[in-house]
Amino acid sequence: MKPRLWLAAFIVPLGLIIAAVPQNTTHPYKLSAPELLSEVNTRTQFITPETVADMIVKKDPVLQLIDVRSQDEFEKFSLTGAINIPLTDLLSDQNVDLFDQDVKMNVFYANSTLMANEAWMIIRQLGYTNIYVLEGGLNYWFDVILNPKQPSSTSSDEELARYDFRRSVSQALGGGPTLLENNENTASPAPRPAIKSIPKKKKAAGGC
Amino acid sequence: MGPLAINEIISENTNFFLAFIIGIAFGFVLEASGFSSSRKLAGMFYGYDTVVLKVFFTGAITAMLGMLFFSLFDWIDLDLVYVNPTYLTSAITGGVIMGAGFIIGGYCPGTSFCGASIGKIDALIFIVGLFIGVSLFGAGFNWWNGMYMAKFLGSPKISEFFGLTDGVFALILILIALGMFRVAEWAEKKFPREEY
């Protein structure tokens, strides 16, 4: 028998085995520190409140909001359709399926961006894609989506369009229980106005 | 002895000593397999002797399989294995220069020292050329620095590029290697050379 056939008889079955078994993915970190730093520097993880609000209103099935605050806080107020994964439970087994997919956009949020960023960094390090952070957190969300400030009349058209959008979204989303005191619209539930989308600026989505 | 030295299980001096021993063993095997003969090495390019292709490709696919199985058994974390970063322009340019030198001189850098150690004159001259090349590269580095650093791609993997798992790519590479061995043996019959 020729050496080549000996080699083939030995090495092809090994190749078949290694091709058939799933890749070992138990290694903790998929991104090197420089890669992560580059993502942090370019702020690719952030998604603007407007984009999220637009998706919520349109009931975009791709959006998966994840509230990383404690359960108490989540029950007091949460964004529409959000699920609660407190930071302490982030790595529990049942959450793996949530992150290990390419379809949904997982958007972390907390009161500010700190905890959401912590969650993002851990999950991103594990190599999962489609992980984002709500820019500014809930505090910023209240400021710009639920209580948008009217821009001065000299503002640019874009600024005014954004305000229009924010106001209509604010009315559509109605605000949570914490907003009842300071939202005059909720006193008389008016028919919800149609949402005018602001022209989207394409943003390079994160991932790789 | 990568992980042993980095994790300070062995000292740097022990590391050098082990490198010395391994180097001697490697050189011995290289010489014993006939890799100190420039005619044998250059035979690769003319088709009459393809042992270089067979040895190095067998080495590559064996190491590849070994690493993948080690990873499967959790003995090694492939993400921590250093992969040379790719600078595409200099990789192609260097490959062309290296290949041309290989055909003209009949040696690659490692085998030239292997040949020189048993007193081959062509190997000694090859080494002189090698040092001239290294000196020119170093002296003129400012001139080709831009090209040298151009087209940086990070550390990409072919399997990632094609969207395959490492295992499937390994199998494909094994089949390609075996196909090449077949072609190589056909070439050896087709372009025989009596004495070299």
mmCIF file of C-alpha atoms in Angstrom:
data_model
loop_
_atom_site.group_PDB
_atom_site.id
_atom_site.type_symbol
_atom_site.label_atom_id
_atom_site.label_comp_id
_atom_site.label_asym_id
_atom_site.label_seq_id
_atom_site.Cartn_x
_atom_site.Cartn_y
_atom_site.Cartn_z
ATOM 1 C CA MET A 1 0.000 0.000 0.000
ATOM 2 C CA LYS A 2 1.293 3.416 -0.926
ATOM 3 C CA PRO A 3 2.153 5.849 1.857
ATOM 4 C CA ARG A 4 -0.415 8.238 0.473
ATOM 5 C CA LEU A 5 -3.162 5.661 0.958
ATOM 6 C CA TRP A 6 -1.944 4.895 4.463
ATOM 7 C CA LEU A 7 -2.076 8.570 5.243
ATOM 8 C CA ALA A 8 -5.529 8.915 3.710
ATOM 9 C CA ALA A 9 -6.864 5.888 5.601
ATOM 10 C CA PHE A 10 -5.699 7.437 8.852
ATOM 11 C CA ILE A 11 -6.323 11.109 8.386
ATOM 12 C CA VAL A 12 -9.582 11.254 6.413
ATOM 13 C CA PRO A 13 -11.636 9.552 9.175
ATOM 14 C CA LEU A 14 -10.121 11.956 11.684
ATOM 15 C CA GLY A 15 -11.075 14.831 9.403
ATOM 16 C CA LEU A 16 -14.615 13.469 9.134
ATOM 17 C CA ILE A 17 -14.867 13.281 12.919
ATOM 18 C CA ILE A 18 -13.598 16.802 13.445
ATOM 19 C CA ALA A 19 -15.949 18.121 10.753
ATOM 20 C CA ALA A 20 -18.930 16.353 12.322
ATOM 21 C CA VAL A 21 -18.463 17.301 15.960
ATOM 22 C CA PRO A 22 -19.628 20.730 17.018
ATOM 23 C CA GLN A 23 -16.914 23.256 17.573
ATOM 24 C CA ASN A 24 -15.788 23.575 21.150
ATOM 25 C CA THR A 25 -17.280 26.843 22.242
ATOM 26 C CA THR A 26 -16.590 26.611 25.936
ATOM 27 C CA HIS A 27 -13.803 29.132 25.771
ATOM 28 C CA PRO A 28 -14.835 32.209 27.674
ATOM 29 C CA TYR A 29 -13.598 35.069 25.516
ATOM 30 C CA LYS A 30 -14.187 35.409 21.809
ATOM 31 C CA LEU A 31 -13.051 38.999 21.394
ATOM 32 C CA SER A 32 -9.553 40.125 22.116
ATOM 33 C CA ALA A 33 -9.108 43.188 24.279
ATOM 34 C CA PRO A 34 -8.115 45.393 21.290
ATOM 35 C CA GLU A 35 -11.204 44.278 19.357
ATOM 36 C CA LEU A 36 -13.447 45.129 22.281
ATOM 37 C CA LEU A 37 -11.675 48.431 22.797
ATOM 38 C CA SER A 38 -12.264 49.276 19.165
ATOM 39 C CA GLU A 39 -15.994 48.576 19.555
ATOM 40 C CA VAL A 40 -16.096 50.670 22.705
ATOM 41 C CA ASN A 41 -14.274 53.527 20.962
ATOM 42 C CA THR A 42 -16.568 53.547 17.963
ATOM 43 C CA ARG A 43 -19.602 53.252 20.262
ATOM 44 C CA THR A 44 -21.131 50.663 17.980
ATOM 45 C CA GLN A 45 -23.078 49.166 20.858
ATOM 46 C CA PHE A 46 -25.323 52.195 21.317
ATOM 47 C CA ILE A 47 -28.745 52.409 19.751
ATOM 48 C CA THR A 48 -30.630 55.679 19.977
ATOM 49 C CA PRO A 49 -33.891 56.028 21.920
ATOM 50 C CA GLU A 50 -35.598 57.191 18.720
ATOM 51 C CA THR A 51 -34.727 53.987 16.899
ATOM 52 C CA VAL A 52 -35.924 51.861 19.798
ATOM 53 C CA ALA A 53 -39.120 53.905 20.200
ATOM 54 C CA ASP A 54 -39.829 53.588 16.510
ATOM 55 C CA MET A 55 -39.374 49.834 16.684
ATOM 56 C CA ILE A 56 -41.597 49.556 19.761
ATOM 57 C CA VAL A 57 -44.359 51.516 18.091
ATOM 58 C CA LYS A 58 -44.103 49.487 14.910
ATOM 59 C CA LYS A 59 -44.044 46.322 17.001
ATOM 60 C CA ASP A 60 -40.884 45.270 15.203
ATOM 61 C CA PRO A 61 -40.471 41.575 16.075
ATOM 62 C CA VAL A 62 -36.712 41.843 15.787
ATOM 63 C CA LEU A 63 -36.421 44.042 18.848
ATOM 64 C CA GLN A 64 -35.768 42.306 22.158
ATOM 65 C CA LEU A 65 -35.457 44.743 25.027
ATOM 66 C CA ILE A 66 -33.681 43.400 28.077
ATOM 67 C CA ASP A 67 -33.995 45.209 31.381
ATOM 68 C CA VAL A 68 -30.938 44.481 33.507
ATOM 69 C CA ARG A 69 -32.190 46.269 36.622
ATOM 70 C CA SER A 70 -33.559 44.436 39.639
ATOM 71 C CA GLN A 71 -36.980 42.813 39.489
ATOM 72 C CA ASP A 72 -38.483 45.470 41.789
ATOM 73 C CA GLU A 73 -37.426 48.265 39.507
ATOM 74 C CA PHE A 74 -38.591 46.323 36.471
ATOM 75 C CA GLU A 75 -42.057 45.891 37.951
ATOM 76 C CA LYS A 76 -42.337 49.590 38.728
ATOM 77 C CA PHE A 77 -41.549 50.651 35.197
ATOM 78 C CA SER A 78 -40.291 48.955 32.107
ATOM 79 C CA LEU A 79 -40.329 49.546 28.405
ATOM 80 C CA THR A 80 -43.018 47.853 26.337
ATOM 81 C CA GLY A 81 -42.174 44.257 25.547
ATOM 82 C CA ALA A 82 -39.034 44.205 27.671
ATOM 83 C CA ILE A 83 -37.978 41.152 29.601
ATOM 84 C CA ASN A 84 -36.168 41.302 32.899
ATOM 85 C CA ILE A 85 -32.744 39.732 33.340
ATOM 86 C CA PRO A 86 -31.130 41.253 36.423
ATOM 87 C CA LEU A 87 -27.391 41.613 35.981
ATOM 88 C CA THR A 88 -26.807 38.969 38.651
ATOM 89 C CA ASP A 89 -28.654 36.354 36.545
ATOM 90 C CA LEU A 90 -27.070 37.379 33.263
ATOM 91 C CA LEU A 91 -25.089 34.197 32.758
ATOM 92 C CA SER A 92 -27.677 31.660 33.887
ATOM 93 C CA ASP A 93 -28.196 28.785 31.480
ATOM 94 C CA GLN A 94 -31.703 29.629 30.332
ATOM 95 C CA ASN A 95 -30.474 32.949 28.952
ATOM 96 C CA VAL A 96 -27.971 31.426 26.554
ATOM 97 C CA ASP A 97 -30.589 30.795 23.853
ATOM 98 C CA LEU A 98 -31.575 34.412 24.079
ATOM 99 C CA PHE A 99 -28.115 35.608 23.158
ATOM 100 C CA ASP A 100 -26.969 32.760 20.953
ATOM 101 C CA GLN A 101 -28.905 33.707 17.817
ATOM 102 C CA ASP A 102 -28.537 35.941 14.809
ATOM 103 C CA VAL A 103 -32.089 37.161 14.339
ATOM 104 C CA LYS A 104 -33.154 39.370 17.214
ATOM 105 C CA MET A 105 -31.590 42.604 18.313
ATOM 106 C CA ASN A 106 -30.951 42.346 22.003
ATOM 107 C CA VAL A 107 -30.986 45.808 23.518
ATOM 108 C CA PHE A 108 -29.856 46.128 27.111
ATOM 109 C CA TYR A 109 -31.062 49.001 29.200
ATOM 110 C CA ALA A 110 -30.975 50.183 32.788
ATOM 111 C CA ASN A 111 -31.480 53.575 34.418
ATOM 112 C CA SER A 112 -28.259 54.885 32.975
ATOM 113 C CA THR A 113 -25.947 53.160 30.536
ATOM 114 C CA LEU A 114 -23.609 51.819 33.199
ATOM 115 C CA MET A 115 -25.238 48.491 34.023
ATOM 116 C CA ALA A 116 -26.379 47.943 30.451
ATOM 117 C CA ASN A 117 -22.819 48.510 29.276
ATOM 118 C CA GLU A 118 -21.561 46.012 31.823
ATOM 119 C CA ALA A 119 -24.002 43.430 30.513
ATOM 120 C CA TRP A 120 -23.127 44.294 26.917
ATOM 121 C CA MET A 121 -19.408 43.926 27.566
ATOM 122 C CA ILE A 122 -19.788 40.508 29.180
ATOM 123 C CA ILE A 123 -22.130 39.133 26.542
ATOM 124 C CA ARG A 124 -20.134 40.631 23.687
ATOM 125 C CA GLN A 125 -16.941 39.105 25.083
ATOM 126 C CA LEU A 126 -18.648 35.730 24.878
ATOM 127 C CA GLY A 127 -18.811 36.270 21.142
ATOM 128 C CA TYR A 128 -22.541 36.854 20.724
ATOM 129 C CA THR A 129 -23.592 39.371 18.111
ATOM 130 C CA ASN A 130 -26.641 41.638 17.799
ATOM 131 C CA ILE A 131 -26.143 42.993 21.293
ATOM 132 C CA TYR A 132 -26.832 46.670 21.865
ATOM 133 C CA VAL A 133 -27.233 49.215 24.618
ATOM 134 C CA LEU A 134 -29.979 51.803 24.804
ATOM 135 C CA GLU A 135 -28.157 55.095 24.534
ATOM 136 C CA GLY A 136 -28.494 57.155 27.709
ATOM 137 C CA GLY A 137 -30.595 54.525 29.476
ATOM 138 C CA LEU A 138 -34.063 55.137 30.883
ATOM 139 C CA ASN A 139 -33.157 58.592 32.214
ATOM 140 C CA TYR A 140 -32.403 59.817 28.739
ATOM 141 C CA TRP A 141 -35.463 57.946 27.460
ATOM 142 C CA PHE A 142 -37.668 60.010 29.812
ATOM 143 C CA ASP A 143 -35.992 63.195 28.664
ATOM 144 C CA VAL A 144 -36.187 62.711 24.952
ATOM 145 C CA ILE A 145 -39.023 60.286 24.290
ATOM 146 C CA LEU A 146 -41.574 60.718 27.041
ATOM 147 C CA ASN A 147 -41.025 64.400 27.869
ATOM 148 C CA PRO A 148 -39.482 65.882 24.772
ATOM 149 C CA LYS A 149 -38.603 69.537 25.067
ATOM 150 C CA GLN A 150 -39.852 71.799 22.366
ATOM 151 C CA PRO A 151 -36.959 73.174 20.374
ATOM 152 C CA SER A 152 -36.821 76.924 19.722
ATOM 153 C CA SER A 153 -38.520 78.119 16.583
ATOM 154 C CA THR A 154 -35.155 78.870 15.034
ATOM 155 C CA SER A 155 -34.081 75.218 15.200
ATOM 156 C CA SER A 156 -33.238 73.322 12.078
ATOM 157 C CA ASP A 157 -35.892 71.382 10.210
ATOM 158 C CA GLU A 158 -34.297 68.174 11.329
ATOM 159 C CA GLU A 159 -34.506 69.236 14.956
ATOM 160 C CA LEU A 160 -38.191 70.110 14.572
ATOM 161 C CA ALA A 161 -38.924 66.844 12.767
ATOM 162 C CA ARG A 162 -37.225 64.960 15.556
ATOM 163 C CA TYR A 163 -39.340 66.815 18.119
ATOM 164 C CA ASP A 164 -42.514 65.969 16.189
ATOM 165 C CA PHE A 165 -41.497 62.378 16.108
ATOM 166 C CA ARG A 166 -40.642 62.277 19.784
ATOM 167 C CA ARG A 167 -43.928 63.901 20.748
ATOM 168 C CA SER A 168 -46.011 61.513 18.677
ATOM 169 C CA VAL A 169 -44.107 58.520 20.014
ATOM 170 C CA SER A 170 -44.523 59.844 23.516
ATOM 171 C CA GLN A 171 -48.270 59.967 23.059
ATOM 172 C CA ALA A 172 -48.370 56.557 21.441
ATOM 173 C CA LEU A 173 -46.389 54.946 24.212
ATOM 174 C CA GLY A 174 -48.439 56.772 26.802
ATOM 175 C CA GLY A 175 -45.765 56.750 29.457
ATOM 176 C CA GLY A 176 -45.476 54.345 32.356
ATOM 177 C CA PRO A 177 -46.958 54.578 35.810
ATOM 178 C CA THR A 178 -44.155 56.846 36.969
ATOM 179 C CA LEU A 179 -45.077 59.409 34.373
ATOM 180 C CA LEU A 180 -48.692 59.843 35.252
ATOM 181 C CA GLU A 181 -48.076 62.864 37.446
ATOM 182 C CA ASN A 182 -46.247 64.947 34.935
ATOM 183 C CA ASN A 183 -47.836 63.986 31.687
ATOM 184 C CA GLU A 184 -50.860 66.148 30.975
ATOM 185 C CA ASN A 185 -51.875 64.103 27.953
ATOM 186 C CA THR A 186 -52.866 61.117 30.023
ATOM 187 C CA ALA A 187 -55.704 63.009 31.752
ATOM 188 C CA SER A 188 -57.924 62.801 28.728
ATOM 189 C CA PRO A 189 -56.959 59.859 26.590
ATOM 190 C CA ALA A 190 -57.031 61.330 23.130
ATOM 191 C CA PRO A 191 -56.979 59.163 20.023
ATOM 192 C CA ARG A 192 -53.421 58.252 19.322
ATOM 193 C CA PRO A 193 -51.946 60.260 16.516
ATOM 194 C CA ALA A 194 -50.188 58.580 13.677
ATOM 195 C CA ILE A 195 -46.476 58.295 14.134
ATOM 196 C CA LYS A 196 -44.354 60.217 11.734
ATOM 197 C CA SER A 197 -41.038 58.565 11.283
ATOM 198 C CA ILE A 198 -37.990 60.715 11.076
ATOM 199 C CA PRO A 199 -35.834 59.933 8.113
ATOM 200 C CA LYS A 200 -33.414 57.329 9.355
ATOM 201 C CA LYS A 201 -29.741 57.909 9.217
ATOM 202 C CA LYS A 202 -28.037 54.679 8.392
ATOM 203 C CA LYS A 203 -25.762 53.747 11.184
ATOM 204 C CA ALA A 204 -23.175 51.078 10.833
ATOM 205 C CA ALA A 205 -24.594 48.281 12.932
ATOM 206 C CA GLY A 206 -22.261 46.512 15.261
ATOM 207 C CA GLY A 207 -21.489 42.877 15.075
ATOM 208 C CA CYS A 208 -18.135 42.258 13.630
ATOM 209 C CA MET B 1 7.568 26.128 24.621
ATOM 210 C CA GLY B 2 4.849 28.775 24.520
ATOM 211 C CA PRO B 3 2.547 28.261 27.508
ATOM 212 C CA LEU B 4 5.299 26.976 29.778
ATOM 213 C CA ALA B 5 7.463 30.057 29.297
ATOM 214 C CA ILE B 6 4.611 32.590 29.326
ATOM 215 C CA ASN B 7 3.142 31.186 32.518
ATOM 216 C CA GLU B 8 6.629 31.128 34.085
ATOM 217 C CA ILE B 9 6.506 27.399 34.719
ATOM 218 C CA ILE B 10 9.988 27.290 33.207
ATOM 219 C CA SER B 11 12.537 30.105 33.281
ATOM 220 C CA GLU B 12 13.619 31.995 30.193
ATOM 221 C CA ASN B 13 16.998 30.271 30.251
ATOM 222 C CA THR B 14 15.370 26.839 30.358
ATOM 223 C CA ASN B 15 13.199 27.995 27.488
ATOM 224 C CA PHE B 16 16.284 28.868 25.401
ATOM 225 C CA PHE B 17 17.911 25.590 26.338
ATOM 226 C CA LEU B 18 14.827 23.622 25.235
ATOM 227 C CA ALA B 19 14.705 25.657 22.024
ATOM 228 C CA PHE B 20 18.359 24.719 21.412
ATOM 229 C CA ILE B 21 17.658 20.999 21.901
ATOM 230 C CA ILE B 22 14.509 21.080 19.766
ATOM 231 C CA GLY B 23 16.374 23.075 17.103
ATOM 232 C CA ILE B 24 19.129 20.460 16.909
ATOM 233 C CA ALA B 25 16.565 17.653 16.707
ATOM 234 C CA PHE B 26 14.636 19.521 14.008
ATOM 235 C CA GLY B 27 17.795 20.190 12.000
ATOM 236 C CA PHE B 28 18.866 16.575 12.325
ATOM 237 C CA VAL B 29 15.520 15.267 11.042
ATOM 238 C CA LEU B 30 15.541 17.857 8.258
ATOM 239 C CA GLU B 31 19.013 16.802 7.131
ATOM 240 C CA ALA B 32 18.249 13.089 7.495
ATOM 241 C CA SER B 33 15.187 13.495 5.266
ATOM 242 C CA GLY B 34 17.322 15.026 2.530
ATOM 243 C CA PHE B 35 16.234 18.612 2.994
ATOM 244 C CA SER B 36 19.797 19.849 2.856
ATOM 245 C CA SER B 37 19.965 19.170 -0.870
ATOM 246 C CA SER B 38 19.043 22.158 -2.996
ATOM 247 C CA ARG B 39 18.351 19.871 -5.959
ATOM 248 C CA LYS B 40 15.812 17.933 -3.944
ATOM 249 C CA LEU B 41 14.169 21.112 -2.700
ATOM 250 C CA ALA B 42 14.084 22.772 -6.101
ATOM 251 C CA GLY B 43 12.655 19.539 -7.536
ATOM 252 C CA MET B 44 9.337 20.733 -6.176
ATOM 253 C CA PHE B 45 9.224 23.442 -8.821
ATOM 254 C CA TYR B 46 10.226 21.151 -11.693
ATOM 255 C CA GLY B 47 8.070 18.216 -10.667
ATOM 256 C CA TYR B 48 10.720 15.522 -10.293
ATOM 257 C CA ASP B 49 10.723 15.525 -6.502
ATOM 258 C CA THR B 50 7.730 16.703 -4.524
ATOM 259 C CA VAL B 51 8.802 15.566 -1.082
ATOM 260 C CA VAL B 52 8.784 19.184 0.165
ATOM 261 C CA LEU B 53 5.114 19.531 -0.627
ATOM 262 C CA LYS B 54 4.276 16.184 0.930
ATOM 263 C CA VAL B 55 6.251 16.701 4.117
ATOM 264 C CA PHE B 56 5.103 20.223 4.817
ATOM 265 C CA PHE B 57 1.479 19.616 3.933
ATOM 266 C CA THR B 58 1.412 16.435 5.995
ATOM 267 C CA GLY B 59 2.933 18.422 8.837
ATOM 268 C CA ALA B 60 0.338 21.150 8.437
ATOM 269 C CA ILE B 61 -2.722 18.905 8.348
ATOM 270 C CA THR B 62 -1.391 16.753 11.204
ATOM 271 C CA ALA B 63 -0.824 19.825 13.362
ATOM 272 C CA MET B 64 -4.214 21.207 12.333
ATOM 273 C CA LEU B 65 -6.011 17.999 13.295
ATOM 274 C CA GLY B 66 -4.048 17.814 16.522
ATOM 275 C CA MET B 67 -4.998 21.357 17.494
ATOM 276 C CA LEU B 68 -8.663 20.817 16.644
ATOM 277 C CA PHE B 69 -8.825 17.597 18.677
ATOM 278 C CA PHE B 70 -6.970 19.243 21.564
ATOM 279 C CA SER B 71 -9.527 22.020 21.431
ATOM 280 C CA LEU B 72 -12.345 19.453 21.341
ATOM 281 C CA PHE B 73 -10.973 17.765 24.463
ATOM 282 C CA ASP B 74 -10.529 21.175 26.091
ATOM 283 C CA TRP B 75 -6.770 20.747 26.374
ATOM 284 C CA ILE B 76 -6.055 23.953 24.529
ATOM 285 C CA ASP B 77 -7.904 27.230 24.006
ATOM 286 C CA LEU B 78 -7.470 28.046 20.327
ATOM 287 C CA ASP B 79 -8.524 31.639 20.945
ATOM 288 C CA LEU B 80 -5.359 32.125 22.962
ATOM 289 C CA VAL B 81 -3.083 30.700 20.274
ATOM 290 C CA TYR B 82 -1.140 33.490 18.620
ATOM 291 C CA VAL B 83 -1.943 33.922 14.957
ATOM 292 C CA ASN B 84 0.390 36.082 12.895
ATOM 293 C CA PRO B 85 -1.497 39.183 11.841
ATOM 294 C CA THR B 86 -2.032 39.507 8.095
ATOM 295 C CA TYR B 87 -0.669 42.463 6.160
ATOM 296 C CA LEU B 88 -1.919 41.499 2.737
ATOM 297 C CA THR B 89 0.409 43.554 0.530
ATOM 298 C CA SER B 90 3.584 42.528 2.301
ATOM 299 C CA ALA B 91 2.390 38.920 2.564
ATOM 300 C CA ILE B 92 1.971 38.708 -1.217
ATOM 301 C CA THR B 93 5.178 40.630 -1.980
ATOM 302 C CA GLY B 94 7.137 38.595 0.531
ATOM 303 C CA GLY B 95 5.660 35.379 -0.841
ATOM 304 C CA VAL B 96 6.754 36.267 -4.365
ATOM 305 C CA ILE B 97 10.279 37.251 -3.278
ATOM 306 C CA MET B 98 10.605 34.169 -1.070
ATOM 307 C CA GLY B 99 9.313 31.905 -3.871
ATOM 308 C CA ALA B 100 11.675 33.418 -6.430
ATOM 309 C CA GLY B 101 14.583 33.032 -4.012
ATOM 310 C CA PHE B 102 13.569 29.442 -3.359
ATOM 311 C CA ILE B 103 13.585 28.586 -7.088
ATOM 312 C CA ILE B 104 16.828 30.464 -7.820
ATOM 313 C CA GLY B 105 18.766 29.433 -4.723
ATOM 314 C CA GLY B 106 17.238 26.032 -4.105
ATOM 315 C CA TYR B 107 16.825 26.659 -0.387
ATOM 316 C CA CYS B 108 14.485 28.274 2.029
ATOM 317 C CA PRO B 109 16.070 30.038 5.019
ATOM 318 C CA GLY B 110 15.808 27.076 7.420
ATOM 319 C CA THR B 111 17.075 24.452 5.029
ATOM 320 C CA SER B 112 19.976 26.707 3.932
ATOM 321 C CA PHE B 113 21.387 26.532 7.478
ATOM 322 C CA CYS B 114 20.711 22.808 7.434
ATOM 323 C CA GLY B 115 22.763 22.520 4.225
ATOM 324 C CA ALA B 116 25.480 24.840 5.538
ATOM 325 C CA SER B 117 25.908 22.679 8.637
ATOM 326 C CA ILE B 118 27.091 19.785 6.479
ATOM 327 C CA GLY B 119 29.326 22.064 4.429
ATOM 328 C CA LYS B 120 27.309 22.606 1.274
ATOM 329 C CA ILE B 121 28.858 25.538 -0.602
ATOM 330 C CA ASP B 122 25.633 26.557 -2.363
ATOM 331 C CA ALA B 123 23.962 26.750 1.046
ATOM 332 C CA LEU B 124 26.720 28.992 2.365
ATOM 333 C CA ILE B 125 26.344 31.324 -0.596
ATOM 334 C CA PHE B 126 22.579 31.290 -0.101
ATOM 335 C CA ILE B 127 23.126 32.436 3.500
ATOM 336 C CA VAL B 128 25.366 35.268 2.331
ATOM 337 C CA GLY B 129 22.550 36.356 0.002
ATOM 338 C CA LEU B 130 20.096 36.022 2.838
ATOM 339 C CA PHE B 131 22.127 38.392 5.018
ATOM 340 C CA ILE B 132 22.489 40.884 2.178
ATOM 341 C CA GLY B 133 18.705 40.815 1.731
ATOM 342 C CA VAL B 134 18.062 41.237 5.452
ATOM 343 C CA SER B 135 20.503 44.178 5.618
ATOM 344 C CA LEU B 136 18.945 45.895 2.595
ATOM 345 C CA PHE B 137 15.483 45.432 4.049
ATOM 346 C CA GLY B 138 16.556 46.888 7.376
ATOM 347 C CA ALA B 139 18.527 49.796 5.884
ATOM 348 C CA GLY B 140 15.742 50.825 3.531
ATOM 349 C CA PHE B 141 12.874 50.150 5.899
ATOM 350 C CA ASN B 142 11.727 53.781 5.831
ATOM 351 C CA TRP B 143 11.186 53.502 2.095
ATOM 352 C CA TRP B 144 8.892 50.487 2.156
ATOM 353 C CA ASN B 145 7.384 51.006 5.579
ATOM 354 C CA GLY B 146 4.111 52.187 4.017
ATOM 355 C CA MET B 147 3.839 49.128 1.815
ATOM 356 C CA TYR B 148 4.961 46.876 4.639
ATOM 357 C CA MET B 149 2.060 47.966 6.852
ATOM 358 C CA ALA B 150 -0.543 48.228 4.062
ATOM 359 C CA LYS B 151 -3.794 46.231 3.947
ATOM 360 C CA PHE B 152 -3.833 45.126 7.556
ATOM 361 C CA LEU B 153 -6.513 42.482 8.002
ATOM 362 C CA GLY B 154 -6.056 41.512 11.640
ATOM 363 C CA SER B 155 -5.858 37.760 12.182
ATOM 364 C CA PRO B 156 -8.502 36.378 9.843
ATOM 365 C CA LYS B 157 -9.174 32.689 9.414
ATOM 366 C CA ILE B 158 -10.060 31.166 6.044
ATOM 367 C CA SER B 159 -12.835 29.172 7.703
ATOM 368 C CA GLU B 160 -14.406 32.405 8.978
ATOM 369 C CA PHE B 161 -14.038 33.993 5.562
ATOM 370 C CA PHE B 162 -16.066 31.202 3.969
ATOM 371 C CA GLY B 163 -18.438 30.907 6.907
ATOM 372 C CA LEU B 164 -17.433 27.319 7.627
ATOM 373 C CA THR B 165 -16.668 25.730 10.959
ATOM 374 C CA ASP B 166 -13.008 24.989 11.585
ATOM 375 C CA GLY B 167 -13.750 21.261 11.418
ATOM 376 C CA VAL B 168 -15.405 21.360 7.999
ATOM 377 C CA PHE B 169 -12.586 23.525 6.644
ATOM 378 C CA ALA B 170 -10.064 21.039 8.073
ATOM 379 C CA LEU B 171 -11.761 18.169 6.232
ATOM 380 C CA ILE B 172 -11.773 20.135 2.978
ATOM 381 C CA LEU B 173 -8.085 20.985 3.415
ATOM 382 C CA ILE B 174 -7.264 17.313 4.053
ATOM 383 C CA LEU B 175 -9.036 16.296 0.854
ATOM 384 C CA ILE B 176 -7.249 19.065 -1.071
ATOM 385 C CA ALA B 177 -3.910 17.913 0.365
ATOM 386 C CA LEU B 178 -4.550 14.296 -0.626
ATOM 387 C CA GLY B 179 -5.538 15.440 -4.108
ATOM 388 C CA MET B 180 -2.314 17.429 -4.361
ATOM 389 C CA PHE B 181 -0.267 14.432 -3.229
ATOM 390 C CA ARG B 182 -1.817 12.447 -6.048
ATOM 391 C CA VAL B 183 -0.956 15.150 -8.574
ATOM 392 C CA ALA B 184 2.558 15.336 -7.081
ATOM 393 C CA GLU B 185 3.147 11.620 -7.537
ATOM 394 C CA TRP B 186 1.849 11.843 -11.080
ATOM 395 C CA ALA B 187 4.312 14.710 -11.702
ATOM 396 C CA GLU B 188 7.188 12.671 -10.318
ATOM 397 C CA LYS B 189 6.450 9.943 -12.864
ATOM 398 C CA LYS B 190 5.897 12.421 -15.673
ATOM 399 C CA PHE B 191 9.069 14.475 -15.111
ATOM 400 C CA PRO B 192 11.603 11.956 -13.820
ATOM 401 C CA ARG B 193 15.207 12.937 -13.344
ATOM 402 C CA GLU B 194 17.813 10.259 -12.924
ATOM 403 C CA GLU B 195 20.496 11.816 -10.780
ATOM 404 C CA TYR B 196 20.263 14.667 -8.400
#
